[in-house]
CSV table of C-alpha atoms in Angstrom, one decimal:
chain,number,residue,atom,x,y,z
F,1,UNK,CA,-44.5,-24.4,36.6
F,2,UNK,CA,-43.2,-24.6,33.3
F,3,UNK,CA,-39.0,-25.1,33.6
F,4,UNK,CA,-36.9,-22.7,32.0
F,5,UNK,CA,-36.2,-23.5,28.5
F,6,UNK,CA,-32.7,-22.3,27.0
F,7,UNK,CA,-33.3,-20.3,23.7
F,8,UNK,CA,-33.1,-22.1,20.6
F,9,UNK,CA,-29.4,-23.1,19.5
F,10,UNK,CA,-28.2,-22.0,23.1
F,11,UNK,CA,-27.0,-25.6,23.1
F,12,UNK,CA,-25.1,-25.4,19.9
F,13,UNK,CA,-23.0,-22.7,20.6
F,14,UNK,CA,-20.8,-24.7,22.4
F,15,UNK,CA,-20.4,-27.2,19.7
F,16,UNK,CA,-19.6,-24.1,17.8
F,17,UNK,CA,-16.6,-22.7,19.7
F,18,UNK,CA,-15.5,-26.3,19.7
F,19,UNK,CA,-15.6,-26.7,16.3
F,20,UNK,CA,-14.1,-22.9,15.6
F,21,UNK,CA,-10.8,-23.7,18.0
F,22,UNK,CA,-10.4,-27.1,16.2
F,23,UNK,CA,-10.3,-25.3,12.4
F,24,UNK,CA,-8.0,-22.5,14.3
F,25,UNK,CA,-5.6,-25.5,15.7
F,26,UNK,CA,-5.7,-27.0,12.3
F,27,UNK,CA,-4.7,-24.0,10.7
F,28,UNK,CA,-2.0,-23.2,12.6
F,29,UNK,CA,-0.5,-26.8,12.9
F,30,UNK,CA,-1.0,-27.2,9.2
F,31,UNK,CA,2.1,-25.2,8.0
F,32,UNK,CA,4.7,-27.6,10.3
F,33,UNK,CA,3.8,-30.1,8.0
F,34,UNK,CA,3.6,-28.6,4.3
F,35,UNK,CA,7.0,-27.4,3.8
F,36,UNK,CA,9.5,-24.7,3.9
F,37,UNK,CA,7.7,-22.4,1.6
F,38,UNK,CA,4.4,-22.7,3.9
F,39,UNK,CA,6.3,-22.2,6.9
F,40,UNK,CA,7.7,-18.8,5.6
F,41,UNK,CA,3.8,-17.6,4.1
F,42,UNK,CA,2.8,-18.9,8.2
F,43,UNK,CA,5.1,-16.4,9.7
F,44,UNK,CA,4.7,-13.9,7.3
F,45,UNK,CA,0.9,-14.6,8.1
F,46,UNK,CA,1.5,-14.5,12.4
F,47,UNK,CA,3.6,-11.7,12.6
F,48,UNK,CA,0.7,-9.5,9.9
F,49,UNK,CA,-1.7,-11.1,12.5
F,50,UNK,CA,0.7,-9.1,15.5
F,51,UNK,CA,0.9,-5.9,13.4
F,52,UNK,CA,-2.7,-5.8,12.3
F,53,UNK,CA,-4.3,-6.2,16.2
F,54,UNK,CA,-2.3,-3.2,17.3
F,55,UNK,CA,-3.9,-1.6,13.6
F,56,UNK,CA,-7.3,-2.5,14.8
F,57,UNK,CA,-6.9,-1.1,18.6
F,58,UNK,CA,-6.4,2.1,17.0
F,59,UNK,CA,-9.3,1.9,14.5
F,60,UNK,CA,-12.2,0.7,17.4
F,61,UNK,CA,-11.5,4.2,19.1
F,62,UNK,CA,-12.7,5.5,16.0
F,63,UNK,CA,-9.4,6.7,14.2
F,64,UNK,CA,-7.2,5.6,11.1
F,65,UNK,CA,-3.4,5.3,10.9
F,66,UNK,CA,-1.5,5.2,7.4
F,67,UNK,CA,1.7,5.4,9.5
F,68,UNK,CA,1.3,2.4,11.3
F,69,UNK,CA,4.2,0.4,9.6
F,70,UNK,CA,6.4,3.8,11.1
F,71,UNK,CA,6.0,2.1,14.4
F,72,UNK,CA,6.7,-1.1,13.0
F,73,UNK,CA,10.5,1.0,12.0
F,74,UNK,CA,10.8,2.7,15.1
F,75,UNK,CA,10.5,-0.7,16.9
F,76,UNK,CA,12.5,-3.0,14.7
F,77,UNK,CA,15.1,-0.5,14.7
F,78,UNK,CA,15.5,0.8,18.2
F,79,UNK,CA,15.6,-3.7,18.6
F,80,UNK,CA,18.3,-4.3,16.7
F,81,UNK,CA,20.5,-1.1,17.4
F,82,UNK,CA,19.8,-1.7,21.5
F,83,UNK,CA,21.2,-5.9,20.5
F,84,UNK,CA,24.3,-4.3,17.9
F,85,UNK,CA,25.5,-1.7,20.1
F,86,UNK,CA,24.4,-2.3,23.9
F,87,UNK,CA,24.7,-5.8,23.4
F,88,UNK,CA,21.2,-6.9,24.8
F,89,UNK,CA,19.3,-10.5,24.6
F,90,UNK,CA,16.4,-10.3,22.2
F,91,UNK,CA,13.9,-10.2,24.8
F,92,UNK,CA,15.4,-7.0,26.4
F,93,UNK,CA,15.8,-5.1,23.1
F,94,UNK,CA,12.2,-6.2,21.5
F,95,UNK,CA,10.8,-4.4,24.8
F,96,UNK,CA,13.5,-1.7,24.7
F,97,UNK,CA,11.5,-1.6,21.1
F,98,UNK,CA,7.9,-1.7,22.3
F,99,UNK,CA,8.7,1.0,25.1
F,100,UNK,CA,10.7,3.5,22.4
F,101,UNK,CA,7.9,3.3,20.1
F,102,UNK,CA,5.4,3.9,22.7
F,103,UNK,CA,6.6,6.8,24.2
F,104,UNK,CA,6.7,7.9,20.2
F,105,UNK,CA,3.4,7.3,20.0
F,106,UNK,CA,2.5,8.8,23.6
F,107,UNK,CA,4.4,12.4,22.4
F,108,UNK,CA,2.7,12.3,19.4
F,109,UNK,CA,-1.0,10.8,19.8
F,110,UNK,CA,-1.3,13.6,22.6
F,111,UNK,CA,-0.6,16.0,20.3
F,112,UNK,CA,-3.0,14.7,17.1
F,113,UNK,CA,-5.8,12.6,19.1
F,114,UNK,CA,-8.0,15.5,18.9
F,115,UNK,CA,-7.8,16.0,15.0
F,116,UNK,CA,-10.7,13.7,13.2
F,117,UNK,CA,-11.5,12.0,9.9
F,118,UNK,CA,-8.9,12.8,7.2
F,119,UNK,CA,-7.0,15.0,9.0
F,120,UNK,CA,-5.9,12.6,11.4
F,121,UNK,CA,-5.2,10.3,8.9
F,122,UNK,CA,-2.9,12.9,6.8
F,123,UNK,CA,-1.1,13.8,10.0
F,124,UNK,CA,0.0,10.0,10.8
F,125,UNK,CA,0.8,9.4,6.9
F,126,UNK,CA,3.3,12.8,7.2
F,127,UNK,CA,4.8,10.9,10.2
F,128,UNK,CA,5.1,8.0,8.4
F,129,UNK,CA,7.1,9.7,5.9
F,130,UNK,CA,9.0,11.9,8.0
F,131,UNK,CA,10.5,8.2,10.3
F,132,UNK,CA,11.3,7.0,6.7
F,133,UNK,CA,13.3,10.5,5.4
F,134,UNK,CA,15.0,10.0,9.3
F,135,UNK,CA,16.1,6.8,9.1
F,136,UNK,CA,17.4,7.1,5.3
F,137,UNK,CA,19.7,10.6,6.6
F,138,UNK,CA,21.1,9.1,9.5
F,139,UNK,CA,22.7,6.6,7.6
F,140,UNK,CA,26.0,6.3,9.8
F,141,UNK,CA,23.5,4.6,12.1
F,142,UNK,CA,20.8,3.0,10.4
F,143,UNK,CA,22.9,2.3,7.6
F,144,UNK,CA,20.4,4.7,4.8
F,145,UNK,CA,19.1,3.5,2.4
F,146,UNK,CA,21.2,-0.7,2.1
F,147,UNK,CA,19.4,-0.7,5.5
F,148,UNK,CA,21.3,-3.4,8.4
F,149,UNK,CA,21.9,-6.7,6.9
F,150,UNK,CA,23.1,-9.9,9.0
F,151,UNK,CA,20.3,-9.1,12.0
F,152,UNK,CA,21.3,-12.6,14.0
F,153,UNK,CA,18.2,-14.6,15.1
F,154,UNK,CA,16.1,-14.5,17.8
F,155,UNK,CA,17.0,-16.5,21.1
F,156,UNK,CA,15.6,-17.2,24.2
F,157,UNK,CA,16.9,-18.4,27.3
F,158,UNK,CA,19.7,-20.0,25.2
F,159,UNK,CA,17.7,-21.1,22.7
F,160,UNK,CA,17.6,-20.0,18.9
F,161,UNK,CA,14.5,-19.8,16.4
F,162,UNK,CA,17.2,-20.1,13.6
F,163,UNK,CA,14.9,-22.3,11.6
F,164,UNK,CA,11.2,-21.2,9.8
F,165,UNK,CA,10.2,-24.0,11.9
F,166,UNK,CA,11.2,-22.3,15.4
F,167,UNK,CA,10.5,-19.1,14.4
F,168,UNK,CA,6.8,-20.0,13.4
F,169,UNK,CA,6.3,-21.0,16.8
F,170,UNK,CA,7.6,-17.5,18.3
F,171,UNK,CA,5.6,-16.0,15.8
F,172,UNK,CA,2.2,-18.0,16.4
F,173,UNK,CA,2.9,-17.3,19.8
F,174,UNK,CA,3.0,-13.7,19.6
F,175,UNK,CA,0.0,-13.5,17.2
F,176,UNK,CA,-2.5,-16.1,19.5
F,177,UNK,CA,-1.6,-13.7,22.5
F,178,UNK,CA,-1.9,-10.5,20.5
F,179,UNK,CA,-5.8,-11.7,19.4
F,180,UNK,CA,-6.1,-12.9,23.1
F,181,UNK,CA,-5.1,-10.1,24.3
F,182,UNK,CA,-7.9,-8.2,21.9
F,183,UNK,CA,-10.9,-10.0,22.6
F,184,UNK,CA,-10.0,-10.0,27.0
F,185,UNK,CA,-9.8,-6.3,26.2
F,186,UNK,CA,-13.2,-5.7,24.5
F,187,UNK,CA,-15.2,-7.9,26.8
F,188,UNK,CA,-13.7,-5.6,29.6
F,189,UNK,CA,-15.4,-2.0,30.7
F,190,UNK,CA,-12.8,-0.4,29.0
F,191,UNK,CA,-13.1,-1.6,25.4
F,192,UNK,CA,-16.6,-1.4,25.8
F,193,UNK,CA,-16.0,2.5,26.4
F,194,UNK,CA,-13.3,2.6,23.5
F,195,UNK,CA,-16.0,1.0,21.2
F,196,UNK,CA,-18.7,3.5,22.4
F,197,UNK,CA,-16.2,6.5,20.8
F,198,UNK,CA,-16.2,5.1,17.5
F,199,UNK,CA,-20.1,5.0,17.8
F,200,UNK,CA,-20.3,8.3,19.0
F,201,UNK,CA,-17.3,10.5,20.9
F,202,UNK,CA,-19.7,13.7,21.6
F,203,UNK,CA,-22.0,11.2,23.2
F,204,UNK,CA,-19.5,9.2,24.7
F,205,UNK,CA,-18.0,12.1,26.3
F,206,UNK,CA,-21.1,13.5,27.8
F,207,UNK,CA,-21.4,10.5,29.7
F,208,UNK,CA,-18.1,11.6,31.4
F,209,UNK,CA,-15.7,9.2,29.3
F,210,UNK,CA,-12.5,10.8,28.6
F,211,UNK,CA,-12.3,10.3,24.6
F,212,UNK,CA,-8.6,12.0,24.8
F,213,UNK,CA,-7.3,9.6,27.5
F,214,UNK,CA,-8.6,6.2,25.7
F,215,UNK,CA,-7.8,7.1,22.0
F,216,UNK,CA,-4.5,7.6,23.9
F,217,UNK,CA,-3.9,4.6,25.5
F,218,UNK,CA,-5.9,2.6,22.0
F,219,UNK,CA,-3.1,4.6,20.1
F,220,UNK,CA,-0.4,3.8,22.6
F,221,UNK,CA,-0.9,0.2,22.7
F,222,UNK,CA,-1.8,-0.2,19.1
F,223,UNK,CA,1.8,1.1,17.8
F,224,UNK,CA,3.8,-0.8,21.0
F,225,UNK,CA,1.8,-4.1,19.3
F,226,UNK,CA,3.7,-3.0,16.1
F,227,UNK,CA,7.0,-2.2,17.2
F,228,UNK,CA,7.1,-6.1,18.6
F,229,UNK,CA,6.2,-7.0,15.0
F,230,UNK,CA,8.5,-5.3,13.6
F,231,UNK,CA,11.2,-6.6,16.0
F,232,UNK,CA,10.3,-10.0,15.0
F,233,UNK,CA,10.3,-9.2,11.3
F,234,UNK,CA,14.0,-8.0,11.8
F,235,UNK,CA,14.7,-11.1,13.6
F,236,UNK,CA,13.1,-13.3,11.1
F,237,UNK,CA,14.4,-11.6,8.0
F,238,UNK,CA,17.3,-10.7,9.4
F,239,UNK,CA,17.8,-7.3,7.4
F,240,UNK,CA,15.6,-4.2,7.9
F,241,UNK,CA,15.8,-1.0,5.8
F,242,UNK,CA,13.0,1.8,5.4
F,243,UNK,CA,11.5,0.6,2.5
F,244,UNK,CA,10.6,-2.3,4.6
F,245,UNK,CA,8.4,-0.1,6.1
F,246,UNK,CA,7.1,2.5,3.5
F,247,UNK,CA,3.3,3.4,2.8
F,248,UNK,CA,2.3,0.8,0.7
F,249,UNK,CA,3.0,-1.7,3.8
F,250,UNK,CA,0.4,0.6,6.3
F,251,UNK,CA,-1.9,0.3,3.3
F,252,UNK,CA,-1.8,-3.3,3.0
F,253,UNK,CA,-2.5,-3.9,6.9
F,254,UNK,CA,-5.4,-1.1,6.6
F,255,UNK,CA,-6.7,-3.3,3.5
F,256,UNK,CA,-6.7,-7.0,5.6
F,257,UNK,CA,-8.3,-5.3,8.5
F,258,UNK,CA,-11.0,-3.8,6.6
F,259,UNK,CA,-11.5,-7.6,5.0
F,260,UNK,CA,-10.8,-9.2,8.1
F,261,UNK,CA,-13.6,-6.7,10.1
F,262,UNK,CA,-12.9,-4.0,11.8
F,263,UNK,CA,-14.9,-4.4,14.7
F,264,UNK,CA,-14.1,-8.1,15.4
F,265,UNK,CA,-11.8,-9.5,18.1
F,266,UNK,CA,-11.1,-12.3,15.2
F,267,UNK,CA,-11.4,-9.8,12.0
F,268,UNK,CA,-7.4,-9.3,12.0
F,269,UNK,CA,-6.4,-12.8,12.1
F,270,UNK,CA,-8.8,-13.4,9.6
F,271,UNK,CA,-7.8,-10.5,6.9
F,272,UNK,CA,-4.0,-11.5,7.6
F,273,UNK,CA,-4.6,-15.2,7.0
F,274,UNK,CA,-6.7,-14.5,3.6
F,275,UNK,CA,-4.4,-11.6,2.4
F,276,UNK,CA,-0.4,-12.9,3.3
F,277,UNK,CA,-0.3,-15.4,0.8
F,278,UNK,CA,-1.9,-13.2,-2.2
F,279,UNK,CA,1.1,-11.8,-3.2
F,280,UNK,CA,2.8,-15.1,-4.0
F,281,UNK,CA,-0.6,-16.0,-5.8
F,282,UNK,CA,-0.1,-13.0,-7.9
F,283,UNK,CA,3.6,-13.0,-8.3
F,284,UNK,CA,5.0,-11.1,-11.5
F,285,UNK,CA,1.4,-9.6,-11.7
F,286,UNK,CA,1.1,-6.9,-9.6
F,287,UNK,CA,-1.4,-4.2,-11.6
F,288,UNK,CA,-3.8,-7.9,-11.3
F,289,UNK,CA,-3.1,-7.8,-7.3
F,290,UNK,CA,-4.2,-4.4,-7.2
F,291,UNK,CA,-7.5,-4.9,-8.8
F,292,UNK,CA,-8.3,-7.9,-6.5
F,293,UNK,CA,-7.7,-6.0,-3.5
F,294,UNK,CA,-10.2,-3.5,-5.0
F,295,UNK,CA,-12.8,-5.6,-5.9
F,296,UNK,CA,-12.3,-7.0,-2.4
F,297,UNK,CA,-12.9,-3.9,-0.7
F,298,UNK,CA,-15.9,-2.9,-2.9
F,299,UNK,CA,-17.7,-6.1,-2.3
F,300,UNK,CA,-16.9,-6.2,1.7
F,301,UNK,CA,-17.8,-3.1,2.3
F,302,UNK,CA,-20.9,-3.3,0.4
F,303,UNK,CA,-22.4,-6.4,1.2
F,304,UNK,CA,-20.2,-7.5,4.7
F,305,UNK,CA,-19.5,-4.1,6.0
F,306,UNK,CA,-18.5,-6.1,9.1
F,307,UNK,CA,-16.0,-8.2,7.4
F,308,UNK,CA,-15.1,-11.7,6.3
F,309,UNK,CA,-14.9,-12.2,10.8
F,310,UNK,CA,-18.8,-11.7,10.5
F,311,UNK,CA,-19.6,-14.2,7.6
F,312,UNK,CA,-20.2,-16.9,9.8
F,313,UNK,CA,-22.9,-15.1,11.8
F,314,UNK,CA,-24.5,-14.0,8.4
F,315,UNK,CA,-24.8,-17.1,7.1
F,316,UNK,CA,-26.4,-18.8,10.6
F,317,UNK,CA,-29.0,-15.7,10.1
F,318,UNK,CA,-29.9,-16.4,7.0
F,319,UNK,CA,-30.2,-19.8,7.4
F,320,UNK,CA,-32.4,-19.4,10.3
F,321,UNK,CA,-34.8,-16.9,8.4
F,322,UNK,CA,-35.2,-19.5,5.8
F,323,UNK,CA,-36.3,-22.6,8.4
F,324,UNK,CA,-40.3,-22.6,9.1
């Protein structure tokens, strides 16, 4: 009897993932060492990482937000009014955070869930605006349009992340458990079914899948992921205002995880680590900024539909194909 032979390059897959985790703890060691500049472009880059995950939860059950930095407001702001005028550790008033914005996004996700294509994504946009309009009228609390400066840092258990330093490793934190977090989900029954409603909801559904219920809880925990990004951004920054959290910021997140890959656990980590530091790149030349992230999207989505996540993967194929 012949014994069982693994496929070909079974064996070098776990080289791979070795390999892969090594040039992920490289990355994210790198920026303790390079500086203070590269430590502010590494949060930036962890807490877009955060902000983007929740993005992409939404996306695999086959809808599109342009309100998602909303969330991010209703989050960082319900954080640092819960620590200003209740007083409560940073802990406590990130989750106070999470749990406002989820409810937000509970009341109104049951309401527009079963609205499709462009009309969800007009619906979340007008929400967008209206959280922005909201927090610029009620200005006794939120402070309008100058926003709420002198946000004090983040500490826990006694201890402050008062330096780029500390905070990077709250903020690497976060985003490692946010992509975690992602990829348990989708290798679990109930990402599998989320995926299969992007694919197809009328077929989904007449397998006895309850498309309402999932986009739901997708939409639910996509915009909680957001709030705690935005209660770190406060935290980090220390000043928030709603211009922090306008349009142009939900279309930047749509834009890295539509580079990063859409439909990979990895694809957000990858568009926020590529896409961060472009705006320093192309400081003072903003109209040039624009037309890269144009030409980015044209070329991903017509020759890597799947993303920059999926590149490796391509190029293993086509390596293959051209062996003997």
């Amino acid at each position: 009897m012949t014994p069982y032979a693994a496929p070909a390059g079974a064996d070098m897959r776990p080289d791979r993932n070795i390999a892969a985790l090594a040039l992920l703890a490289a990355v994210a060691l790198a920026p303790w060492f390079a500086g203070q500049f590269a430590l502010h472009l590494a949060v930036l880059t962890a807490l877009n990482v955060l902000v983007v995950n929740g993005l992409a939860l939404v996306s695999r059950s086959g809808q599109l937000s342009l309100g998602h930095a909303a969330f991010m407001a209703v989050g960082a702001y319900t954080a640092v009014l819960a620590g200003n005028y209740f007083g409560l550790s940073f802990i406590v008033s990130a989750l106070a955070g999470a749990a406002a914005t989820a409810l937000a996004a509970f009341a109104l996700g049951w309401v527009i869930l079963r609205l499709r294509g462009v009309y969800f994504v007009l619906v979340t946009f007008a929400f967008g605006e209206l959280v922005r309009l909201v927090l610029l009228d009620l200005s006794d609390i939120t402070g309008g349009a100058n926003g709420i400066a002198g946000i004090a840092a983040a500490e826990i258990l006694g201890f402050a992340f008062d330096t780029r330093a500390r905070f990077y490793g709250l903020a690497l934190f976060a985003a490692l458990a946010s992509s975690l977090f992602m990829r348990a989900l989708f290798r679990r029954p109930i990402g599998h079914a989320i995926d299969s409603i992007a694919d197809n909801a009328a077929l989904a559904e007449s397998t006895g899948l309850s498309v309402h219920r999932l986009q739901l809880f997708a939409f639910v925990a996509g915009c909680a992921l957001a709030a705690i990004g935005g209660a770190l951004q406060a935290r980090y920054i220390g000043y928030i205002s709603p211009e922090s959290f306008n349009t142009s910021v939900s279309i930047g997140f749509i834009i890295m995880l539509v580079i990063g890959g859409r439909q990979s656990s990895w694809g957000p980590l990858v568009g926020a680590v590529v896409l961060t530091p472009l705006p320093e790149l192309f400081r003072g030349a903003v109209q040039t900024q624009h037309m890269f992230y144009g030409a980015a999207l044209i070329l991903i989505l017509r020759f890597l539909p799947g993303g920059l996540a999926r590149l490796p993967g391509l190029l293993r194929k086509l390596a293959g194909r051209e062996r003997p």
